[in-house]
PDB file of C-alpha atoms in Angstrom:
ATOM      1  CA  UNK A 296      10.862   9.659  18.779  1.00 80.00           C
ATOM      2  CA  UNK A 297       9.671   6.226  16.840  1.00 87.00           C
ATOM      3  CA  UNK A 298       7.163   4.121  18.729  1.00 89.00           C
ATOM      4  CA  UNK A 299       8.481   0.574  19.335  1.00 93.00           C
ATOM      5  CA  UNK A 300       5.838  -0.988  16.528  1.00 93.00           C
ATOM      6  CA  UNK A 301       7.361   1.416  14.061  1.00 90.00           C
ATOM      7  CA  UNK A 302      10.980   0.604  14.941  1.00 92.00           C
ATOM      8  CA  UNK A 303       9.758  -3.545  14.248  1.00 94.00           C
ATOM      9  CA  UNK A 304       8.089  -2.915  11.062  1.00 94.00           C
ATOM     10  CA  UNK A 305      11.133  -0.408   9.593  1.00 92.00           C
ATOM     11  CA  UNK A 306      13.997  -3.121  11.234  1.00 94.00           C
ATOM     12  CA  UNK A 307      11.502  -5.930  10.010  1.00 95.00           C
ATOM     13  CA  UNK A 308       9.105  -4.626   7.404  1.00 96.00           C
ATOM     14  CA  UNK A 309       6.601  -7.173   6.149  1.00 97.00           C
ATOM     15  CA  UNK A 310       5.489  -7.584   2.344  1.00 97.00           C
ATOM     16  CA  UNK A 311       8.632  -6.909   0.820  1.00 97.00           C
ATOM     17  CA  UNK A 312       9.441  -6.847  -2.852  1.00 98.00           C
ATOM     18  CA  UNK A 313       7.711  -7.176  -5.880  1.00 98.00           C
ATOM     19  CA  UNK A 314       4.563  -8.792  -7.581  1.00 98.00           C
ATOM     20  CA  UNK A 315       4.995  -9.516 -11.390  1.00 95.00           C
ATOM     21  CA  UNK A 316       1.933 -10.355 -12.526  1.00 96.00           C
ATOM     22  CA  UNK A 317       0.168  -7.468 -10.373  1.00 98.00           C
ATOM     23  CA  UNK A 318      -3.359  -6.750 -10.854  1.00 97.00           C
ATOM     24  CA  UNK A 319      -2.966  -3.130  -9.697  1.00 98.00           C
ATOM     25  CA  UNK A 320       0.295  -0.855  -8.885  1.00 98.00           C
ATOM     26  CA  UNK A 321       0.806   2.211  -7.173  1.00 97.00           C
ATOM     27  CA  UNK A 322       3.388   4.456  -7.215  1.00 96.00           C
ATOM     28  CA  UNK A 323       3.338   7.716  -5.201  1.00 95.00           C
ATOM     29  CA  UNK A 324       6.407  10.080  -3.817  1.00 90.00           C
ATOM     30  CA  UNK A 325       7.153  12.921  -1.917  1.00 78.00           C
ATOM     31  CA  UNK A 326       9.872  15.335  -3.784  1.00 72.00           C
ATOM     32  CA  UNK A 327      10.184  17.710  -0.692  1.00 74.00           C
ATOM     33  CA  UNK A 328      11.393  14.454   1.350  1.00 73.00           C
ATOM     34  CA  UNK A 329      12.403  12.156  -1.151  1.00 81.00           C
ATOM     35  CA  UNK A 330      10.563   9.626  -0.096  1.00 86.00           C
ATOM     36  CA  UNK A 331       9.131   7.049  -3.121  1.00 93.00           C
ATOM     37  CA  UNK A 332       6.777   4.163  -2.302  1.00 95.00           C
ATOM     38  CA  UNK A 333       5.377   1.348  -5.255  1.00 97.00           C
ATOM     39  CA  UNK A 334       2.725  -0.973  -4.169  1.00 98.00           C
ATOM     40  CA  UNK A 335       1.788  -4.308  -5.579  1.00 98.00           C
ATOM     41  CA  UNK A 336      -1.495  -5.637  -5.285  1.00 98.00           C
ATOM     42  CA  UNK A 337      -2.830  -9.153  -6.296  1.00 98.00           C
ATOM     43  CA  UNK A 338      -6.763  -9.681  -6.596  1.00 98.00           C
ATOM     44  CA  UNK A 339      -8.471 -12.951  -6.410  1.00 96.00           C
ATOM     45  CA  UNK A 340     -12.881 -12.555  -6.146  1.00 96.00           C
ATOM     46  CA  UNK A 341     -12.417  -8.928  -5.000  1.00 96.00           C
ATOM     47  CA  UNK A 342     -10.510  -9.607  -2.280  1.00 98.00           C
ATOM     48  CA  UNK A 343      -6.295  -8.604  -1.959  1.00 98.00           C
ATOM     49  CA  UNK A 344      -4.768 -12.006  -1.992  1.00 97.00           C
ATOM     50  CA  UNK A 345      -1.164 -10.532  -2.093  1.00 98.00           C
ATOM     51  CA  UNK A 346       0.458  -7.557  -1.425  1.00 98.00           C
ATOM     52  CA  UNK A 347       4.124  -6.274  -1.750  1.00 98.00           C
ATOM     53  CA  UNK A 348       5.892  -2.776  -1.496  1.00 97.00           C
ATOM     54  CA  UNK A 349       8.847  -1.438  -2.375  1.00 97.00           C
ATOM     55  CA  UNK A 350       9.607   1.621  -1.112  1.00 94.00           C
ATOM     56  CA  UNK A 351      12.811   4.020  -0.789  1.00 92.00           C
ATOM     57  CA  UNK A 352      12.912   6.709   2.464  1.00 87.00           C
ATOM     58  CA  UNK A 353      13.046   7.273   6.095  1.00 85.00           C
ATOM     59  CA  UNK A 354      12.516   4.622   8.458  1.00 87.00           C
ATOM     60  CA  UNK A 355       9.000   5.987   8.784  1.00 89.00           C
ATOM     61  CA  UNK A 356       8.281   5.551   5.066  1.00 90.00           C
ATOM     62  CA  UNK A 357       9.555   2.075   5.343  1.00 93.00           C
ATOM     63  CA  UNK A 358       7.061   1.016   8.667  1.00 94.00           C
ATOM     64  CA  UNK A 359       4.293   2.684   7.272  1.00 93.00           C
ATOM     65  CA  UNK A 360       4.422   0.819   4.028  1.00 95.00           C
ATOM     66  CA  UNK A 361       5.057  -2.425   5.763  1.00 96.00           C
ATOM     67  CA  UNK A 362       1.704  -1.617   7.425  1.00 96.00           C
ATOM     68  CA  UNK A 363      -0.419  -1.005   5.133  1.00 97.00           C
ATOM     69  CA  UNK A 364       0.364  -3.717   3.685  1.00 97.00           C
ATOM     70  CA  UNK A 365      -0.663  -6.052   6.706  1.00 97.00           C
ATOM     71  CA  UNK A 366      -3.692  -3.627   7.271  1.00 97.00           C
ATOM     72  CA  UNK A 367      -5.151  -4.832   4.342  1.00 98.00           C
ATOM     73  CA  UNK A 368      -3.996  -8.376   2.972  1.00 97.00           C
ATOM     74  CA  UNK A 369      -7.074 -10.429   3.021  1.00 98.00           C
ATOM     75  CA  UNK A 370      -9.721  -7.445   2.591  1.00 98.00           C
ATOM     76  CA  UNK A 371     -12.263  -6.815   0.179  1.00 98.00           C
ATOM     77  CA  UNK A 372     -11.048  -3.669  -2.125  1.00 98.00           C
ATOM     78  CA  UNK A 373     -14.171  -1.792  -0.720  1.00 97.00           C
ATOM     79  CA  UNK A 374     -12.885  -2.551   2.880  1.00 98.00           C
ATOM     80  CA  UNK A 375      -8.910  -1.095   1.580  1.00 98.00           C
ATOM     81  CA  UNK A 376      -9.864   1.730   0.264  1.00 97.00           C
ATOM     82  CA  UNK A 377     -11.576   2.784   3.792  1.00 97.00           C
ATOM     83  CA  UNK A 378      -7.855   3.100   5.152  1.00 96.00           C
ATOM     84  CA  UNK A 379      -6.592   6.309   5.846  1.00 93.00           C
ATOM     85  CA  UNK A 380      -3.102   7.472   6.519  1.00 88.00           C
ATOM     86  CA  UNK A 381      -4.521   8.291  10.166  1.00 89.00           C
ATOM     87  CA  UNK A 382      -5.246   4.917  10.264  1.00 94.00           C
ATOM     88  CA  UNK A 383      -1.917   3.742   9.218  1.00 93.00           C
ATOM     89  CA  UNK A 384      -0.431   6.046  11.604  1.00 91.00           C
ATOM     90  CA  UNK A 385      -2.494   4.875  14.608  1.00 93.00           C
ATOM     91  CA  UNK A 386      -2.138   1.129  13.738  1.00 95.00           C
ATOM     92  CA  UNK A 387       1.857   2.178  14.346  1.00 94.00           C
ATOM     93  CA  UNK A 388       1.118   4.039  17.801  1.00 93.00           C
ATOM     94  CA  UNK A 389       1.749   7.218  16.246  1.00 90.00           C
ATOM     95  CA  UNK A 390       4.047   8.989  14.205  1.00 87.00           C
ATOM     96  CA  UNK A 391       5.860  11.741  15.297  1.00 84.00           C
ATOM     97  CA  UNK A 392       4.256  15.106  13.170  1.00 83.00           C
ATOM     98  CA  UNK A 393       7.412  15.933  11.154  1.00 80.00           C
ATOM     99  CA  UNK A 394       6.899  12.350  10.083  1.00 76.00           C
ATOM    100  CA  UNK A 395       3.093  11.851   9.553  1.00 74.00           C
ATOM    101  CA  UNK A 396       3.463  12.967   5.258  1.00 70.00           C
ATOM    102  CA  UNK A 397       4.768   9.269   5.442  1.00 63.00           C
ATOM    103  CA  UNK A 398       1.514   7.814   6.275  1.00 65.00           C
ATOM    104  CA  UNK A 399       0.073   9.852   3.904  1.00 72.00           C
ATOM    105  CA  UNK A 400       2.036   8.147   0.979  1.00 87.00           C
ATOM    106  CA  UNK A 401       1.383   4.436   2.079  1.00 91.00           C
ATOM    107  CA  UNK A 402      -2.334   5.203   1.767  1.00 92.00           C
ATOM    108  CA  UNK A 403      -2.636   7.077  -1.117  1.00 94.00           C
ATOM    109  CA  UNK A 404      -0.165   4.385  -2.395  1.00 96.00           C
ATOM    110  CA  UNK A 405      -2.575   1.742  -1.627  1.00 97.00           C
ATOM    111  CA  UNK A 406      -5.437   3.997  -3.535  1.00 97.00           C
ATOM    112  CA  UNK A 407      -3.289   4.209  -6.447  1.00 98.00           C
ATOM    113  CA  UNK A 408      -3.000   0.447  -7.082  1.00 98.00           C
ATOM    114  CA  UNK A 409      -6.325  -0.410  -6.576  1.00 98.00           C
ATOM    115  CA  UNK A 410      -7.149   2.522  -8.686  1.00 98.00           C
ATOM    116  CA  UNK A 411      -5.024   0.916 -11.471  1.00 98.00           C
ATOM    117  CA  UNK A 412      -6.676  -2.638 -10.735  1.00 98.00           C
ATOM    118  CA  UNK A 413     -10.294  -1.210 -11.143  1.00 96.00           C
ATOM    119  CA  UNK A 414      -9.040   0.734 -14.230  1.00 96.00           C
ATOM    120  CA  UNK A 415      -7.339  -2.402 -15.893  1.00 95.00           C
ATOM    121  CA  UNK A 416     -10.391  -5.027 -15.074  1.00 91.00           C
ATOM    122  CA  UNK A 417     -12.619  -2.459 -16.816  1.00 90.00           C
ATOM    123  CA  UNK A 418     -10.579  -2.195 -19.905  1.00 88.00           C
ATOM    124  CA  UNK A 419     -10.550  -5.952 -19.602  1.00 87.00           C
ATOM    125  CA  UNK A 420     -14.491  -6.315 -18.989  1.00 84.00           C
ATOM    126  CA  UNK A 421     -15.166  -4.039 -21.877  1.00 86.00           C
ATOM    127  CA  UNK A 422     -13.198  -6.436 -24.050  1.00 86.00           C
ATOM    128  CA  UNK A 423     -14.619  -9.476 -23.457  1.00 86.00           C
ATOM    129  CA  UNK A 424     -17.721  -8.147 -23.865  1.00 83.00           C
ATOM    130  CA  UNK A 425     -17.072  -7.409 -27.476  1.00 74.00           C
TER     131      UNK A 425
END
């Protein structure tokens, strides 16, 4: 059912817990499933330095955030935002269909803590500007 790189990131995920001092966050879920995914992202020059998940579901929900999170340590925030849950999903080998609303979360989870890094380094722009 699971491809074997899905089965190493959910019995091994990568990224793991929790960034304090996070320059974005994202937190996405899936009531019909259950599944709930937070992202941590760190930001150094426009690039993500860091970048931790926690995240409670299914094995897939688990591999797919540990993924994403290795998909885009190191990129520009330009570069992260061009992943897509396909992408995630490929980058696994595939998900199986029932499973693929997991992908879907780990992206959009991504998108929502770079969304709240670009909203909070606005706010912060503005203010130094006064």
């Amino acid at each position: 059912m699971y491809s074997e790189k899905v089965m190493e990131h959910f019995t091994n995920p990568r990224n793991v817990g929790e960034i304090p001092d996070a320059d974005g966050i994202g937190e996405v879920g899936n009531p019909v499933c259950g599944d709930l995914m937070k992202i941590y992202i760190k930001v150094k020059d426009n690039v993500i330095e860091d970048i931790k998940f926690k995240t409670f579901g299914c094995g897939a929900a688990i591999a797919t955030s540990s993924m994403v999170t290795e998909m885009v340590k190191g990129k520009t925030i330009d570069e992260a935002l061009k992943v897509t849950n396909k992408a995630v999903a490929e980058a696994l080998g595939g998900l199986p269909p029932v499973k693929m609303h997991c992908s879907n979360l780990a992206a959009d989870a991504l998108h929502a803590a770079i969304e709240d890094y670009k909203r909070k380094k606005e706010r912060k722009d503005v203010a130094e500007q006064k």
